[in-house]
Structure formats: C-alpha cells, structure tokens
Short mmCIF file of C-alpha atoms in Angstrom, two decimals:
data_model
loop_
_atom_site.label_atom_id
_atom_site.label_comp_id
_atom_site.label_asym_id
_atom_site.label_seq_id
_atom_site.Cartn_x
_atom_site.Cartn_y
_atom_site.Cartn_z
CA MET A 1145 -14.48 -53.17 54.37
CA PRO A 1146 -14.68 -55.03 57.94
CA LEU A 1147 -11.62 -54.11 60.11
CA PRO A 1148 -9.70 -57.29 60.88
CA ALA A 1149 -10.12 -58.76 64.26
CA ARG A 1150 -7.29 -57.68 66.64
CA SER A 1151 -7.39 -58.52 70.12
CA SER A 1152 -5.14 -55.10 70.84
CA ARG A 1153 -5.25 -51.69 69.58
CA VAL A 1154 -4.83 -47.56 69.61
CA VAL A 1155 -8.23 -46.39 70.64
CA ALA A 1156 -9.25 -42.88 70.67
CA GLY A 1157 -12.77 -42.88 72.53
CA LEU A 1158 -15.52 -39.24 72.41
CA MET A 1159 -18.56 -38.40 74.37
CA SER A 1160 -20.56 -35.06 73.95
CA GLY A 1161 -23.08 -35.45 76.77
CA THR A 1162 -26.43 -33.97 77.27
CA SER A 1163 -24.22 -31.31 79.31
CA LEU A 1164 -23.70 -29.58 75.69
CA ASP A 1165 -20.21 -28.41 77.27
CA GLY A 1166 -17.80 -29.91 74.89
CA VAL A 1167 -15.96 -32.91 73.85
CA ASP A 1168 -14.16 -35.75 76.06
CA ALA A 1169 -11.49 -37.11 74.23
CA VAL A 1170 -9.40 -39.80 75.79
CA VAL A 1171 -6.73 -42.36 74.52
CA THR A 1172 -6.23 -45.68 75.46
CA HIS A 1173 -4.66 -49.20 74.93
CA LEU A 1174 -6.83 -51.75 74.85
CA VAL A 1175 -6.00 -55.45 75.03
CA GLY A 1176 -8.91 -58.55 75.06
CA SER A 1177 -12.03 -58.78 75.36
CA GLY A 1178 -15.51 -58.66 77.39
CA ARG A 1179 -14.21 -59.47 80.98
CA SER A 1180 -10.77 -60.22 80.52
CA LEU A 1181 -10.49 -57.14 78.75
CA SER A 1182 -7.37 -54.32 79.66
CA VAL A 1183 -7.55 -50.84 79.46
CA ASP A 1184 -4.67 -48.44 79.86
CA ALA A 1185 -5.70 -44.61 79.40
CA LEU A 1186 -3.03 -42.71 78.10
CA SER A 1187 -4.78 -39.64 77.93
CA PHE A 1188 -7.92 -37.45 78.25
CA VAL A 1189 -8.74 -33.64 76.89
CA HIS A 1190 -12.12 -32.09 77.56
CA ARG A 1191 -11.65 -29.16 74.32
CA PRO A 1192 -15.33 -26.94 75.37
CA TYR A 1193 -17.59 -25.91 72.84
CA PRO A 1194 -17.57 -23.01 71.59
CA ASN A 1195 -20.69 -20.59 72.59
CA ALA A 1196 -21.95 -20.27 68.93
CA LEU A 1197 -21.84 -23.76 68.87
CA ARG A 1198 -23.95 -24.82 72.04
CA GLU A 1199 -26.44 -22.55 70.91
CA LEU A 1200 -26.51 -24.29 67.77
CA ILE A 1201 -26.41 -27.30 69.43
CA LEU A 1202 -29.08 -26.65 72.14
CA MET A 1203 -31.46 -24.82 69.28
CA ALA A 1204 -31.60 -28.32 67.33
CA SER A 1205 -32.53 -30.14 70.46
CA ASP A 1206 -35.74 -27.59 70.24
CA VAL A 1207 -38.67 -28.89 68.51
CA GLU A 1208 -39.78 -25.08 68.90
CA ARG A 1209 -36.52 -24.07 67.11
CA SER A 1210 -34.73 -26.81 65.23
CA SER A 1211 -34.66 -26.84 61.68
CA VAL A 1212 -33.81 -29.56 59.25
CA ARG A 1213 -31.45 -27.33 57.38
CA ASP A 1214 -30.00 -25.91 60.88
CA ILE A 1215 -29.13 -30.29 61.77
CA ALA A 1216 -27.91 -31.17 59.04
CA ARG A 1217 -25.16 -28.85 58.95
CA LEU A 1218 -24.64 -29.11 62.48
CA ASN A 1219 -23.52 -33.04 61.95
CA ALA A 1220 -21.42 -31.69 59.09
CA ARG A 1221 -19.87 -28.70 61.38
CA LEU A 1222 -18.90 -31.30 64.64
CA PRO A 1223 -16.54 -33.16 63.40
CA ILE A 1224 -14.34 -30.66 62.83
CA GLU A 1225 -14.40 -30.09 66.85
CA SER A 1226 -14.26 -34.08 67.22
CA ALA A 1227 -11.35 -33.83 65.31
CA ARG A 1228 -9.28 -30.86 67.01
CA ALA A 1229 -9.91 -33.29 70.50
CA VAL A 1230 -9.07 -36.15 68.74
CA ARG A 1231 -5.62 -34.54 67.94
CA MET A 1232 -5.85 -32.84 71.20
CA ALA A 1233 -5.31 -36.27 73.14
CA VAL A 1234 -2.87 -37.95 71.12
CA ASP A 1235 -0.61 -35.19 71.15
CA ALA A 1236 -0.77 -35.57 75.59
CA ALA A 1237 -0.16 -39.13 75.00
CA GLY A 1238 3.02 -38.09 73.10
CA LEU A 1239 1.66 -40.44 69.63
CA GLU A 1240 1.22 -39.75 66.63
CA MET A 1241 -1.75 -39.80 64.42
CA GLU A 1242 -0.45 -43.14 63.12
CA ASP A 1243 -0.54 -44.47 65.85
CA LEU A 1244 -4.18 -44.54 66.32
CA ASP A 1245 -5.75 -47.82 65.22
CA LEU A 1246 -8.98 -47.00 65.98
CA VAL A 1247 -11.82 -43.13 66.85
CA GLY A 1248 -15.02 -44.60 68.43
CA SER A 1249 -17.72 -41.26 68.05
CA HIS A 1250 -20.67 -41.35 70.88
CA GLY A 1251 -21.60 -38.27 69.07
CA GLN A 1252 -24.44 -34.95 70.34
CA THR A 1253 -27.43 -36.30 71.09
CA ILE A 1254 -30.11 -34.22 69.36
CA GLN A 1255 -33.10 -36.00 70.02
CA HIS A 1256 -33.83 -39.57 71.76
CA LEU A 1257 -37.31 -41.24 71.01
CA PRO A 1258 -36.54 -44.54 72.81
CA ASP A 1259 -40.78 -45.47 72.94
CA ALA A 1260 -42.68 -46.37 69.94
CA ALA A 1261 -44.98 -43.70 68.63
CA PRO A 1262 -46.63 -44.61 65.30
CA VAL A 1263 -45.07 -42.55 62.05
CA ALA A 1264 -47.22 -42.77 58.91
CA GLY A 1265 -49.11 -46.00 59.98
CA GLU A 1266 -46.59 -47.76 61.64
CA ALA A 1267 -44.65 -47.55 65.27
CA VAL A 1268 -41.07 -46.27 65.31
CA ARG A 1269 -38.36 -46.03 68.12
CA ALA A 1270 -36.09 -43.34 66.56
CA THR A 1271 -32.66 -41.38 67.98
CA TYR A 1272 -30.14 -39.12 66.89
CA GLN A 1273 -26.79 -38.25 67.55
CA ALA A 1274 -25.43 -34.91 65.04
CA ASP A 1275 -21.27 -35.54 64.59
CA ASP A 1276 -21.03 -37.29 61.42
CA PRO A 1277 -18.69 -40.48 61.71
CA SER A 1278 -18.02 -40.24 57.77
CA ALA A 1279 -16.69 -36.78 57.83
CA LEU A 1280 -14.53 -37.49 60.97
CA ALA A 1281 -13.02 -40.02 59.64
CA GLN A 1282 -12.28 -38.66 56.12
CA ARG A 1283 -10.49 -35.01 58.73
CA LEU A 1284 -8.04 -37.80 60.78
CA GLY A 1285 -7.53 -40.33 58.39
CA VAL A 1286 -8.26 -43.30 60.70
CA PRO A 1287 -11.03 -45.76 60.52
CA VAL A 1288 -14.52 -44.68 63.08
CA VAL A 1289 -16.93 -46.19 64.55
CA GLY A 1290 -20.13 -43.95 65.34
CA ASP A 1291 -23.72 -44.68 65.71
CA PHE A 1292 -24.27 -46.49 68.67
CA ARG A 1293 -27.42 -46.87 69.50
CA ARG A 1294 -29.25 -47.25 66.79
CA ALA A 1295 -28.81 -50.96 66.36
CA ASP A 1296 -30.36 -51.70 69.76
CA MET A 1297 -33.59 -49.93 68.55
CA ALA A 1298 -33.71 -51.46 65.89
CA LEU A 1299 -33.97 -54.52 67.46
CA GLY A 1300 -37.04 -53.09 70.23
CA GLY A 1301 -34.64 -51.54 72.63
CA GLN A 1302 -34.15 -48.01 74.44
CA GLY A 1303 -30.47 -47.71 72.88
CA ALA A 1304 -29.70 -46.72 76.39
CA PRO A 1305 -28.59 -46.59 78.47
CA LEU A 1306 -24.44 -47.77 76.93
CA ALA A 1307 -22.60 -47.22 80.43
CA PRO A 1308 -23.30 -51.03 82.09
CA TYR A 1309 -21.19 -53.28 79.16
CA LEU A 1310 -18.06 -51.16 80.32
CA ASP A 1311 -19.08 -51.27 84.09
CA ASP A 1312 -19.31 -54.49 83.65
CA VAL A 1313 -16.22 -55.01 81.75
CA LEU A 1314 -14.62 -52.98 84.65
CA PHE A 1315 -15.39 -53.06 87.56
CA ALA A 1316 -17.27 -56.37 88.21
CA SER A 1317 -16.43 -57.71 91.34
CA GLU A 1318 -16.35 -61.06 92.93
CA GLU A 1319 -16.45 -59.90 96.79
CA GLU A 1320 -18.34 -56.41 96.60
CA THR A 1321 -21.77 -55.75 95.71
CA ARG A 1322 -21.69 -52.16 93.71
CA VAL A 1323 -23.45 -49.87 91.76
CA LEU A 1324 -22.07 -47.02 88.96
CA LEU A 1325 -23.58 -44.40 88.46
CA ASN A 1326 -22.97 -41.65 86.28
CA LEU A 1327 -23.93 -37.90 87.21
CA GLY A 1328 -23.55 -36.59 83.09
CA GLY A 1329 -26.87 -34.61 82.35
CA ILE A 1330 -28.60 -37.13 82.45
CA SER A 1331 -27.84 -39.96 85.33
CA ASN A 1332 -27.72 -43.80 85.37
CA LEU A 1333 -26.84 -46.17 87.26
CA THR A 1334 -25.97 -50.15 86.66
CA LEU A 1335 -26.00 -52.75 89.74
CA LEU A 1336 -23.27 -55.16 89.64
CA PRO A 1337 -24.03 -58.07 92.04
CA ALA A 1338 -21.28 -59.57 93.41
CA ALA A 1339 -19.61 -62.68 91.20
CA GLY A 1340 -22.61 -62.02 89.15
CA ARG A 1341 -22.90 -62.57 85.88
CA THR A 1342 -23.41 -60.10 82.94
CA GLU A 1343 -27.11 -61.41 82.71
CA ASP A 1344 -27.50 -60.62 85.92
CA LEU A 1345 -26.38 -57.09 86.21
CA GLN A 1346 -29.08 -54.08 86.45
CA ALA A 1347 -28.86 -50.84 84.77
CA PHE A 1348 -32.16 -47.46 83.74
CA ASP A 1349 -31.62 -43.63 83.58
CA THR A 1350 -32.60 -42.72 87.02
CA GLY A 1351 -33.46 -38.77 85.69
CA PRO A 1352 -31.75 -35.87 85.66
CA ALA A 1353 -28.24 -35.50 87.02
CA ASN A 1354 -26.50 -31.83 85.92
CA MET A 1355 -29.51 -30.85 83.53
CA VAL A 1356 -32.01 -29.20 85.54
CA ILE A 1357 -28.69 -27.71 88.20
CA ASP A 1358 -27.06 -26.17 84.95
CA ALA A 1359 -30.28 -24.58 83.49
CA LEU A 1360 -30.97 -22.84 86.43
CA ALA A 1361 -27.22 -21.56 86.80
CA ASP A 1362 -27.88 -20.82 83.48
CA ARG A 1363 -31.75 -18.68 84.01
CA LEU A 1364 -30.55 -17.65 87.55
CA PHE A 1365 -27.15 -16.92 88.05
CA ASP A 1366 -25.62 -16.35 85.10
CA GLU A 1367 -23.20 -19.09 84.95
CA PRO A 1368 -23.41 -22.31 82.88
CA TYR A 1369 -23.66 -24.66 86.26
CA ASP A 1370 -22.98 -24.27 89.60
CA ALA A 1371 -19.62 -24.95 90.40
CA ASP A 1372 -18.87 -26.89 93.22
CA GLY A 1373 -22.67 -26.61 94.03
CA ILE A 1374 -21.87 -23.26 95.90
CA TYR A 1375 -25.05 -21.63 94.85
CA ALA A 1376 -27.81 -24.83 96.34
CA ALA A 1377 -25.63 -25.06 99.60
CA ASP A 1378 -26.45 -21.19 100.40
CA GLY A 1379 -30.37 -22.71 100.14
CA SER A 1380 -32.95 -25.29 102.11
CA PRO A 1381 -35.07 -27.73 99.04
CA ASP A 1382 -37.89 -27.31 99.11
CA ALA A 1383 -39.81 -30.63 100.59
CA ASP A 1384 -43.61 -30.12 99.33
CA LEU A 1385 -42.44 -28.97 95.48
CA LEU A 1386 -39.60 -31.70 96.40
CA ALA A 1387 -42.71 -34.44 96.31
CA ASP A 1388 -44.30 -32.98 93.28
CA LEU A 1389 -41.12 -33.61 91.07
CA LEU A 1390 -40.50 -37.12 92.69
CA MET A 1391 -44.30 -37.79 92.02
CA GLY A 1392 -43.67 -37.66 87.96
CA ASP A 1393 -44.83 -39.99 85.66
CA TYR A 1394 -40.43 -41.52 84.99
CA PHE A 1395 -39.60 -41.47 87.67
CA HIS A 1396 -42.83 -43.95 88.49
CA ARG A 1397 -42.36 -45.42 84.89
CA PRO A 1398 -40.42 -49.52 85.06
CA PRO A 1399 -37.36 -49.90 83.64
CA PRO A 1400 -36.34 -50.67 81.09
CA LYS A 1401 -35.97 -46.85 80.83
CA SER A 1402 -33.93 -44.17 79.32
CA THR A 1403 -34.62 -40.47 78.92
CA GLY A 1404 -32.60 -37.12 78.22
CA ARG A 1405 -33.76 -33.54 77.05
CA GLU A 1406 -36.92 -34.05 75.55
CA MET A 1407 -38.18 -34.88 78.78
CA PHE A 1408 -35.99 -32.77 81.82
CA GLY A 1409 -35.55 -29.79 79.21
CA PRO A 1410 -35.82 -26.46 78.92
CA GLY A 1411 -40.17 -27.48 79.15
CA TYR A 1412 -39.33 -28.84 82.31
CA CYS A 1413 -37.18 -26.26 83.82
CA ASP A 1414 -40.18 -23.18 82.86
CA THR A 1415 -42.57 -26.21 84.72
CA PHE A 1416 -39.89 -25.95 87.74
CA LEU A 1417 -39.45 -22.17 88.42
CA LYS A 1418 -42.91 -21.92 88.00
CA LYS A 1419 -44.20 -24.02 90.33
CA GLY A 1420 -41.15 -22.56 92.69
CA ARG A 1421 -41.85 -19.02 92.01
CA SER A 1422 -45.57 -20.25 93.47
CA ARG A 1423 -44.26 -21.01 96.57
CA SER A 1424 -41.87 -17.72 97.03
CA LEU A 1425 -38.78 -19.96 96.50
CA SER A 1426 -35.61 -17.87 96.60
CA ASP A 1427 -32.67 -18.41 93.39
CA THR A 1428 -31.03 -20.37 96.25
CA ASP A 1429 -33.84 -22.71 97.41
CA LEU A 1430 -35.04 -23.26 93.65
CA ILE A 1431 -31.23 -24.98 92.92
CA ALA A 1432 -30.78 -26.18 96.21
CA THR A 1433 -34.62 -28.14 95.15
CA ALA A 1434 -33.06 -28.88 91.91
CA THR A 1435 -29.87 -31.09 93.47
CA MET A 1436 -32.08 -32.41 95.41
CA LEU A 1437 -34.26 -33.71 92.60
CA THR A 1438 -31.18 -35.71 91.58
CA ALA A 1439 -30.24 -37.04 94.86
CA ALA A 1440 -33.38 -38.60 95.30
CA SER A 1441 -34.46 -39.13 92.27
CA VAL A 1442 -30.86 -41.34 92.36
CA TYR A 1443 -31.77 -42.92 95.65
CA GLN A 1444 -35.36 -43.88 94.90
CA GLY A 1445 -34.69 -45.65 91.46
CA TYR A 1446 -31.99 -47.47 93.46
CA ALA A 1447 -34.96 -48.16 96.40
CA ARG A 1448 -38.06 -49.04 94.15
CA TYR A 1449 -35.93 -51.32 91.37
CA VAL A 1450 -32.41 -52.16 92.42
CA ARG A 1451 -33.12 -52.65 96.35
CA PRO A 1452 -35.63 -55.81 95.86
CA LYS A 1453 -32.97 -57.83 94.66
CA HIS A 1454 -29.71 -56.48 95.54
CA THR A 1455 -28.39 -54.28 98.56
CA ALA A 1456 -25.12 -52.45 97.08
CA ASP A 1457 -22.06 -52.13 99.29
CA VAL A 1458 -20.52 -49.06 97.55
CA VAL A 1459 -21.69 -46.82 95.48
CA TYR A 1460 -18.96 -45.37 92.43
CA ALA A 1461 -19.34 -42.01 90.69
CA SER A 1462 -18.48 -40.33 88.28
CA GLY A 1463 -19.53 -37.87 85.59
CA GLY A 1464 -19.17 -33.75 85.68
CA GLY A 1465 -21.56 -33.94 88.84
CA VAL A 1466 -19.02 -35.75 91.06
CA HIS A 1467 -17.61 -32.11 91.42
CA ASN A 1468 -20.52 -30.48 93.07
CA GLN A 1469 -20.08 -30.91 96.80
CA THR A 1470 -23.70 -30.53 97.12
CA LEU A 1471 -25.25 -32.89 95.50
CA MET A 1472 -22.27 -35.65 96.10
CA SER A 1473 -23.32 -34.68 99.75
CA MET A 1474 -26.75 -35.29 99.45
CA LEU A 1475 -25.91 -38.38 97.73
CA ARG A 1476 -23.90 -39.78 100.30
CA ALA A 1477 -26.45 -39.07 102.90
CA ALA A 1478 -29.67 -40.06 100.79
CA PHE A 1479 -27.52 -44.05 100.30
CA ALA A 1480 -25.78 -44.36 104.04
CA PRO A 1481 -24.61 -46.46 105.51
CA ILE A 1482 -23.92 -47.18 102.04
CA PRO A 1483 -20.32 -45.13 100.61
CA VAL A 1484 -20.31 -43.08 97.97
CA ARG A 1485 -17.34 -42.65 96.39
CA ARG A 1486 -15.56 -41.99 92.80
CA THR A 1487 -14.69 -44.50 90.09
CA SER A 1488 -10.89 -43.18 90.90
CA ASP A 1489 -10.96 -44.65 93.90
CA LEU A 1490 -10.84 -48.10 92.21
CA ASP A 1491 -8.39 -50.39 91.95
CA GLY A 1492 -7.19 -49.59 88.78
CA GLY A 1493 -9.99 -46.62 88.15
CA VAL A 1494 -11.62 -44.30 86.00
CA ASP A 1495 -10.82 -40.86 86.08
CA PRO A 1496 -14.57 -39.96 86.83
CA ASP A 1497 -14.51 -37.35 83.63
CA ALA A 1498 -13.06 -39.58 81.34
CA LYS A 1499 -15.39 -42.51 82.00
CA GLU A 1500 -17.88 -41.80 79.11
CA ALA A 1501 -14.92 -41.22 76.97
CA VAL A 1502 -13.35 -44.73 77.64
CA LEU A 1503 -16.20 -46.37 77.01
CA PHE A 1504 -16.74 -45.11 73.42
CA ALA A 1505 -13.12 -46.62 73.12
CA VAL A 1506 -13.94 -49.79 74.04
CA LEU A 1507 -17.40 -50.43 72.54
CA ALA A 1508 -15.11 -49.50 68.74
CA HIS A 1509 -12.64 -51.99 69.76
CA GLU A 1510 -15.70 -54.81 70.29
CA THR A 1511 -17.78 -53.45 67.62
CA ALA A 1512 -14.44 -53.40 64.66
CA ASN A 1513 -14.17 -57.29 66.50
CA GLY A 1514 -18.19 -58.27 65.85
CA VAL A 1515 -18.39 -58.52 69.64
CA PRO A 1516 -22.34 -57.51 70.64
CA THR A 1517 -22.54 -55.52 73.27
CA GLY A 1518 -25.58 -55.40 73.87
CA LEU A 1519 -27.80 -55.88 77.02
CA PRO A 1520 -31.15 -57.50 75.76
CA HIS A 1521 -32.19 -57.12 79.61
CA VAL A 1522 -31.12 -53.71 80.25
CA THR A 1523 -32.53 -52.10 77.15
CA GLY A 1524 -35.05 -54.43 76.40
CA ALA A 1525 -33.84 -55.42 72.77
CA ARG A 1526 -34.83 -58.51 71.60
CA LEU A 1527 -31.21 -59.52 70.81
CA ALA A 1528 -28.06 -58.48 72.00
CA ALA A 1529 -26.81 -56.30 68.66
CA VAL A 1530 -23.25 -55.46 67.83
CA GLN A 1531 -23.42 -51.45 68.74
CA GLY A 1532 -22.23 -48.79 66.52
CA GLY A 1533 -21.61 -48.87 62.02
CA LEU A 1534 -17.66 -48.67 61.00
CA TYR A 1535 -17.11 -45.61 58.62
CA MET A 1536 -13.51 -46.18 56.28
CA PRO A 1537 -11.19 -43.02 55.49
CA ALA A 1538 -10.69 -43.16 51.56
CA PRO A 1539 -7.19 -44.91 51.19
CA SER A 1540 -5.45 -41.80 50.13
CA THR A 1541 -7.64 -39.61 53.24
CA THR A 1542 -4.88 -36.04 53.56
CA VAL A 1543 -6.54 -33.27 55.31
CA ARG A 1544 -5.46 -30.18 55.24
CA HIS A 1545 -4.03 -28.83 57.95
CA ASP A 1546 -6.42 -25.75 58.57
CA GLU A 1547 -9.15 -27.79 58.45
CA ALA A 1548 -7.57 -30.56 60.89
CA VAL A 1549 -6.31 -28.84 63.70
#
C-alpha cells in the first residue's frame, strides 16, 4: 500500500557504513522536494555495534569465511540495533514514536558488486545490504524505506554513490563551485558547479577513506581507528610505496565507478602490509602511508576526472575522516590553495557525522512521494530510478518493550 504524497514529514534516517562501527540515526523535519527541500535535523545519535555483532558483520563480508546461514541471521539481527537507534534519536529530539512518519534505512553493506559478471550464462550486477527493512517496520510500527541501491543497479547503474542527490539539494550554489567530500570507510566526492543544473554535477567513489587506515590501526596498534591521526602524525609516508599503490586499477578507472570492502578490505590490507614490510617501514610509517593514500587518491580523482572541466572554489568534507587531523592536513596540502572545510561550516550546514543519515531520511521522503532520486549520469543507469522499496508495518503492530529498546 503506497503512502499518500506529502510535502512535510518527520523522518528518521539510518546509516551503517563500511567502517562497521555502528548505526548513525537522525530525526529530521522535511518540507518540500528537490532543490526546494528544507531539512531541519532535530537530533543525531550514534549507536556502536556490540563487538560480537561487528565481528559477525566482518565475517559475513569476507568471502572466505561467510556462510548463507550467518548472513540470513545477521539480516534478522541488525533491525534490533536499528530500532534501538531510532528510538534513541526520537527521544533525543523530544518526540514520541507516534510523531514519526517514516524511516529511511540504508542497511549494512555485506557485498557491493557493481560490475556486471556472468551468472549461469547471464551478466548481472548485485548488491546486498543486511538489516531487513520489513523486520524494522514491524519493530517500530512505522513505514520503512530500504534497499536504496537495487533499482539503479537493475537499470544498469552502479547503485552508488547515493550522496550526490543530497549534495545537490542542500549545497548547490549560484556563486561557488563546490566539492562535497565524504570520508567514511570509502571516500566519495561530488562536484557542484556554480549555477549548475543537477545534470551538471559529477560524483564517484575515489577509493578508501578510513577503511585501510582503520584496518592498520587494528592490526598494528590494537585500536579500532587512528584517533585524531596521532599514529600517522608520528610517521612519514613512503613515497615509493605510495606511488606503487596509486598505480592500482581502481584509481585509473574512469567514472561511473563505486567500490567497497570487496576491493579495499582485508586482502588489500594484507598486500599493503607485505609491500610495506619488504621496505622495512615502521608501524607509524605504514599508517602514515595509508593516510596519505586516502588524501592522494582523493586529489588524484579530482585532478584527473573533475578539474579538466571545473576548478573547485571550496572543498567541504563530512564523515568520520574529518576527525583525523593528519588526514585533514594532508588533504589541505593536496588541494591548496583551495580551502578544505567541514559541511558544518556552510550556512545551514550539516553535522559532518550526521550527513549520511540525513541522506537516507531525504531519500525515503522522496521515495514515498514517488520522486526519482537516481542520477543516471553519475551511476551509468539507463533511467532515473525511484530508489528504495516501501515496507509497511502490520496495522496493529505492537512490539514488546524488551524487543524494541
């Protein structure tokens, strides 16, 4: 049963990224559509994954260790965490669950395979985000929009990146050519030309942001991430190793393109460490090189695929990487004299940590109104898709207190 079209809604957005650190949840008040949309973020919370759950996600994402049974059960387990995150955000906003009109949930990516590959004689593209949106709708008693990537991929697209729709809606400027840079597990950028149309923007995944850095922090320092970039700050990037890494196929592939843990996950980290150890690099030099890899691949993507047409006036960054001061310093050095700032520095800007959760609130709102949010010139799809499927709760949904919180 479709929802009635509405210009105004209170919508929760959920994001579980490739860093696998937990669930981000926002509650927003949305009015309008497209570039006329106004977004008021009422609350933002982050709910870390329990260690056992994070390990299960890592195992499910590893083709050498995953099992169908574990993935199926993980898909049913994650809505418990998502429901708790939504309720935390609703409480933080000073609202009741009855005030919530809709939830947009990205889910937790287990596999993202955007390049066509033969399966039983037919070439297909595939993606899988665990966190059953139907189970989440039943737990919350609120309609949920999920599965945002699949419609674009069914139309021949990459299914990613999804952020450019929000970037265009919130940050397009008449006077300033902007790069919106998201530094999650993977890095993606959006170029918004001054006074440009939606059709003029460019966007793609540039490569790893925090994914390789976090993996090295875990392996070398027994830390989940390099807080503030302190370990990288104590090391020196190795120029020869960096040059070797930047010769990788993904960095030289023209857009449309997207990537994830399949390319820059544990196997990539193994190769990185093997090459670094052969050069007798210290632990701090290794993580400094990985940090520089992120900054250099972001700038290389900009210089190779964006700058020939448009020169940015400002770069606005979001995502967990903005807290890594060493990474931000490297990005500022790479882009100089173009300033690198945070999305919160913009008038009406968005908390860098909350931006992707806001994205899925906005996409859910537009999907419920039947508005296409796919950008074929970004993803390579044949048509602009209405992204996401709507999952309705049973009319008399009631959830036991111990299940819901």
